[in-house]
Coordinates of C-alpha atoms and ligand atoms in Angstrom, one line a residue:
M1 CA 74.4 8.6 40.7
T2 CA 71.6 6.4 41.1
N3 CA 72.9 2.9 42.1
R4 CA 69.8 1.4 40.5
I5 CA 69.5 -1.7 38.3
A6 CA 68.1 -1.6 34.5
L7 CA 67.4 -4.3 32.1
I8 CA 67.7 -3.4 28.4
T9 CA 66.3 -6.0 26.1
G10 CA 67.7 -5.8 22.6
A11 CA 70.7 -3.6 23.7
S12 CA 73.4 -4.9 21.3
R13 CA 72.7 -1.9 18.9
G14 CA 70.2 0.9 17.7
I15 CA 68.0 2.2 20.3
G16 CA 68.7 -0.4 23.1
A17 CA 72.5 0.2 22.7
A18 CA 72.1 4.1 23.0
T19 CA 69.9 3.5 26.0
A20 CA 72.3 1.0 27.6
R21 CA 75.2 3.7 27.0
L22 CA 72.7 6.5 28.7
F23 CA 71.5 4.6 31.6
A24 CA 75.1 3.7 32.7
A25 CA 76.4 7.2 32.0
R26 CA 73.7 8.1 34.5
G27 CA 74.6 5.8 37.1
Y28 CA 72.5 2.5 36.5
A29 CA 74.0 -0.7 36.5
V30 CA 72.9 -2.3 33.1
C31 CA 72.1 -5.5 31.9
I32 CA 72.6 -5.5 28.3
N33 CA 70.6 -8.3 26.6
Y34 CA 71.1 -9.5 23.3
R35 CA 69.8 -12.3 20.9
S36 CA 72.4 -13.1 18.7
R37 CA 74.9 -10.2 17.8
R38 CA 77.4 -11.2 20.8
E39 CA 80.3 -8.8 19.3
A40 CA 78.1 -5.8 18.9
A41 CA 76.8 -6.4 22.4
E42 CA 80.4 -6.7 23.9
A43 CA 81.1 -3.4 22.0
V44 CA 78.6 -1.6 23.8
Q45 CA 79.8 -3.3 27.4
A46 CA 83.3 -2.2 26.2
D47 CA 82.0 1.5 25.7
I48 CA 80.1 1.5 29.4
E49 CA 83.1 0.2 31.0
A50 CA 85.5 2.4 29.5
A51 CA 83.4 5.2 30.7
G52 CA 83.4 4.0 34.4
G53 CA 80.1 2.4 33.8
R54 CA 79.0 -1.1 35.4
C55 CA 77.2 -3.6 33.3
V56 CA 76.7 -7.2 32.4
L57 CA 75.7 -9.0 29.2
I58 CA 73.1 -12.0 29.2
Q59 CA 72.2 -13.8 25.9
A60 CA 68.5 -14.5 25.8
D61 CA 65.8 -14.7 23.2
V62 CA 63.0 -13.1 24.9
S63 CA 60.2 -14.8 22.8
V64 CA 61.2 -18.0 24.6
E65 CA 59.8 -18.3 27.9
A66 CA 62.5 -20.7 29.3
E67 CA 65.0 -18.0 28.3
V68 CA 63.3 -15.2 29.7
I69 CA 63.1 -16.8 33.0
R70 CA 66.9 -17.8 32.8
L71 CA 67.7 -13.8 31.8
F72 CA 66.0 -12.8 35.0
Q73 CA 67.6 -15.1 37.3
Q74 CA 70.9 -14.6 35.9
L75 CA 70.2 -10.7 36.2
D76 CA 69.3 -11.5 40.1
E77 CA 72.4 -13.5 40.6
Q78 CA 74.7 -10.9 38.6
L79 CA 73.4 -7.4 39.5
G80 CA 70.7 -7.8 42.3
A81 CA 67.1 -6.5 42.4
L82 CA 65.9 -4.7 39.5
D83 CA 64.6 -1.4 39.3
C84 CA 63.9 -0.7 35.5
L85 CA 62.9 -2.9 32.8
V86 CA 63.1 -1.4 29.3
N87 CA 61.2 -3.6 26.9
N88 CA 62.9 -2.6 23.6
A89 CA 63.8 -5.8 21.6
G90 CA 61.8 -6.0 18.6
I91 CA 62.0 -7.2 15.0
L92 CA 60.3 -6.6 11.6
H93 CA 60.3 -8.6 8.7
P94 CA 60.9 -7.3 5.0
Q95 CA 58.1 -4.9 3.6
S96 CA 55.4 -6.9 2.3
K97 CA 51.5 -6.4 2.0
L98 CA 49.0 -8.7 3.8
L99 CA 48.5 -11.0 0.8
A100 CA 52.2 -12.2 0.9
M101 CA 52.3 -12.5 4.7
T102 CA 52.5 -16.3 6.1
A103 CA 51.4 -17.5 9.4
E104 CA 55.0 -18.0 10.4
R105 CA 56.0 -14.7 9.7
I106 CA 53.4 -13.0 11.6
N107 CA 53.7 -15.3 14.7
E108 CA 57.6 -14.4 14.5
V109 CA 56.9 -10.6 14.6
L110 CA 54.2 -11.2 17.4
S111 CA 56.2 -13.5 19.6
A112 CA 59.3 -11.1 19.7
N113 CA 57.5 -8.0 20.1
V114 CA 54.4 -8.8 22.0
T115 CA 55.1 -12.0 23.8
G116 CA 58.6 -11.4 24.7
S117 CA 57.6 -8.1 26.0
F118 CA 54.7 -9.6 28.1
L119 CA 57.3 -12.4 29.7
C120 CA 59.7 -9.7 30.5
A121 CA 56.9 -7.6 32.2
R122 CA 55.7 -10.6 34.0
E123 CA 59.3 -11.3 35.4
A124 CA 60.0 -7.7 36.3
V125 CA 56.7 -7.3 37.8
K126 CA 57.2 -10.4 40.1
R127 CA 60.4 -8.9 41.5
M128 CA 59.5 -5.3 41.5
S129 CA 55.8 -5.4 43.2
T130 CA 55.6 -4.2 46.7
S131 CA 52.9 -6.7 47.1
E132 CA 55.3 -9.6 46.2
G133 CA 58.1 -8.0 48.9
G134 CA 59.8 -5.8 45.9
R135 CA 60.5 -1.9 46.2
G136 CA 58.7 -0.8 43.1
G137 CA 60.2 0.0 39.8
S138 CA 59.7 1.4 36.5
I139 CA 58.6 -0.3 33.3
V140 CA 59.3 1.4 29.7
N141 CA 58.0 -0.2 26.7
V142 CA 59.3 0.8 23.3
S143 CA 56.3 0.8 21.0
S144 CA 56.3 2.6 17.6
M145 CA 54.3 5.1 15.7
A146 CA 53.6 2.2 13.7
A147 CA 50.8 1.5 16.1
I148 CA 48.9 4.6 15.2
K149 CA 49.9 4.7 11.4
G150 CA 49.2 1.0 11.0
S151 CA 52.4 0.8 8.2
P152 CA 50.1 0.0 5.3
N153 CA 52.2 -1.9 2.2
E154 CA 55.0 -2.3 4.7
Y155 CA 54.3 -4.3 7.8
I156 CA 50.9 -4.2 9.2
D157 CA 51.9 -7.2 11.2
Y158 CA 54.8 -5.1 12.7
A159 CA 52.3 -2.2 13.5
A160 CA 49.7 -4.4 15.1
S161 CA 52.4 -6.1 17.5
K162 CA 53.1 -2.3 18.6
G163 CA 49.5 -1.7 18.9
A164 CA 49.5 -4.7 21.4
V165 CA 52.3 -3.2 23.3
D166 CA 50.4 0.1 23.5
S167 CA 47.4 -1.7 24.9
M168 CA 49.7 -3.7 27.4
T169 CA 51.3 -0.5 28.4
R170 CA 47.9 1.1 29.5
G171 CA 46.5 -2.1 31.2
L172 CA 49.6 -3.2 33.1
A173 CA 50.1 0.4 34.3
L174 CA 46.5 0.2 35.8
E175 CA 47.3 -3.2 37.1
V176 CA 50.4 -2.5 39.2
A177 CA 49.7 1.2 39.8
A178 CA 49.1 0.5 43.7
E179 CA 52.3 -1.9 43.9
G180 CA 54.6 0.6 43.1
I181 CA 55.1 0.2 39.8
R182 CA 55.0 2.8 36.7
V183 CA 54.3 1.3 33.1
N184 CA 54.9 3.9 30.1
A185 CA 56.2 3.6 26.5
V186 CA 57.7 5.5 24.0
R187 CA 56.6 5.7 20.5
P188 CA 59.5 6.3 18.0
G189 CA 58.9 7.4 14.5
L190 CA 61.8 7.3 12.0
I191 CA 65.0 6.6 13.7
Y192 CA 68.6 6.0 12.4
T193 CA 69.1 2.1 13.2
D194 CA 69.7 -1.0 11.3
I195 CA 66.4 -2.1 11.4
H196 CA 65.3 -0.5 8.3
A197 CA 67.9 -2.9 6.6
D198 CA 66.1 -5.8 8.1
G199 CA 62.8 -4.4 6.5
G200 CA 64.6 -4.4 3.2
E201 CA 65.4 -0.8 2.7
P202 CA 68.6 0.6 4.4
G203 CA 67.9 4.0 3.3
R204 CA 64.1 4.1 4.4
V205 CA 64.4 7.1 6.9
D206 CA 66.2 9.2 4.3
R207 CA 63.6 8.4 1.9
L208 CA 61.0 9.5 4.1
K209 CA 62.4 12.3 6.0
D210 CA 61.1 15.1 4.0
K211 CA 57.5 14.0 5.2
I212 CA 58.4 14.6 8.6
P213 CA 57.4 18.2 9.8
L214 CA 60.8 18.7 11.5
Q215 CA 62.5 17.8 8.3
R216 CA 64.7 14.9 9.6
G217 CA 65.0 11.4 11.0
G218 CA 65.5 11.0 14.5
Q219 CA 68.7 9.5 16.5
P220 CA 68.7 6.6 19.0
E221 CA 70.0 8.9 21.7
E222 CA 66.9 11.1 21.2
V223 CA 64.8 8.2 22.2
A224 CA 67.0 6.9 25.0
E225 CA 66.4 10.4 26.6
A226 CA 62.8 9.9 26.8
I227 CA 63.2 6.3 27.9
W228 CA 65.6 7.6 30.6
W229 CA 63.2 10.3 31.8
L230 CA 60.3 7.9 31.9
A231 CA 62.2 5.4 34.1
S232 CA 63.6 8.1 36.4
D233 CA 61.7 9.6 39.4
R234 CA 61.5 12.9 37.4
S235 CA 58.5 11.2 36.0
A236 CA 57.1 10.0 39.4
F237 CA 53.7 10.9 38.4
V238 CA 53.3 9.4 35.2
T239 CA 51.8 6.1 34.3
G240 CA 50.2 4.5 31.5
S241 CA 51.6 7.5 29.4
F242 CA 53.3 7.7 26.0
I243 CA 55.8 9.8 24.5
D244 CA 55.8 10.1 20.7
L245 CA 59.2 10.9 19.2
S246 CA 58.4 11.3 15.5
G247 CA 59.5 14.8 14.7
G248 CA 55.6 15.7 14.4
L249 CA 54.7 13.0 11.9
Ligands
NAP301 P1 67.6 -2.7 15.8 O1 68.9 -2.0 15.7 O2 67.4 -4.0 14.6 O3 68.1 -3.8 17.2 C1 67.1 -4.6 17.7 C2 67.8 -5.2 19.0 O4 66.7 -6.1 19.5 C3 68.9 -5.9 18.9 O5 69.7 -5.7 19.9 C4 68.5 -7.5 18.9 O6 69.6 -8.4 19.2 C5 67.5 -7.3 19.6 N1 66.4 -8.6 19.5 C6 65.4 -8.7 18.6 N2 64.9 -9.7 18.7 C7 65.3 -10.3 19.8 C8 64.7 -11.4 20.5 N3 64.0 -12.1 20.3 N4 65.3 -11.4 22.1 C9 66.1 -10.6 22.5 N5 66.8 -9.5 21.6 C10 66.1 -9.5 20.4 O7 66.6 -2.1 16.0 P2 66.2 -0.6 16.7 O8 65.6 0.2 15.3 O9 67.1 -0.2 17.6 O10 64.7 -0.9 17.2 C11 64.5 -1.3 18.9 C12 63.1 -0.9 19.4 O11 62.5 0.0 18.9 C13 62.4 -1.9 18.6 O12 61.3 -2.6 19.4 C14 61.7 -1.5 17.2 O13 60.5 -1.8 16.9 C15 61.6 0.0 18.0 N6 61.4 1.1 17.0 C16 62.2 1.7 16.3 C17 62.3 2.4 15.0 C18 63.0 2.8 14.2 O14 62.9 3.7 13.1 N7 64.5 2.5 14.4 C19 61.0 3.1 15.3 C20 59.8 2.7 16.2 C21 60.1 1.8 16.8 P3 70.6 -9.1 18.2 O15 71.3 -7.7 17.4 O16 71.5 -9.5 19.2 O17 69.7 -10.1 17.4

């Protein structure tokens, strides 16, 4: 058991929920952040507690600076000094070509996926940096294979937001490497979660799975394993790196 403390943003469902369950099972005290689905977040909390784990729930929209500041203050009070941030919260909008995209839509995606990840990373670095009196730590960003593929005809705004997450991963990793903080990312491919329904196509993974070299979609638990490895001391010599979980796509 590690006795470490991890914040998983967007942990009410999907990859974040699987990550929260796995971290708790491996000894982390976990903060489950969510934006709006309180009941779903409570169900994750109930699972963790039933398995003997420790967790707290904190609602906050990570795209809003004041809410991120409050999230970290509540986390300090309720769990203590953070060891690991998993920047998982993310959104996409219904599939669309660029010609139909509004500024409002593009800015919403960038605010949640990029600004949110930056703000949470900033608050985590403040607490973890050995230059600021912290004891170091690990940040794992949840990017996407979309950053590489570009998601044409579906959501190039989302893909570009994940490209920004990749750049931040590399740059921040170098910026804080000497301060005891490692920064890495996972790039999932097609994973069975409800995000595809938000994109207007709940069956998207099944439609595309035959194009995946491994001939299937991925499960959130498989992504959680890679996040856990990047967060843990097993990957102590790894920073500024990416793990693609895409079945070869
Ligand atoms: P999901 O099932 O839709 O879950 C998204 C989570 O993020 C929910 O817990 C949601 O909270 C939270 N969230 C969204 N906006 C937020 C905000 N502004 N502030 C705080 N929380 C927010 O998505 P998922 O498929 O698990 O995706 C998780 C991450 O993996 C995302 O970054 C996504 O881009 C990435 N990813 C997913 C896939 C895939 O195929 N599923 C592939 C590549 C990358 P509420 O439910 O409370 O609103």
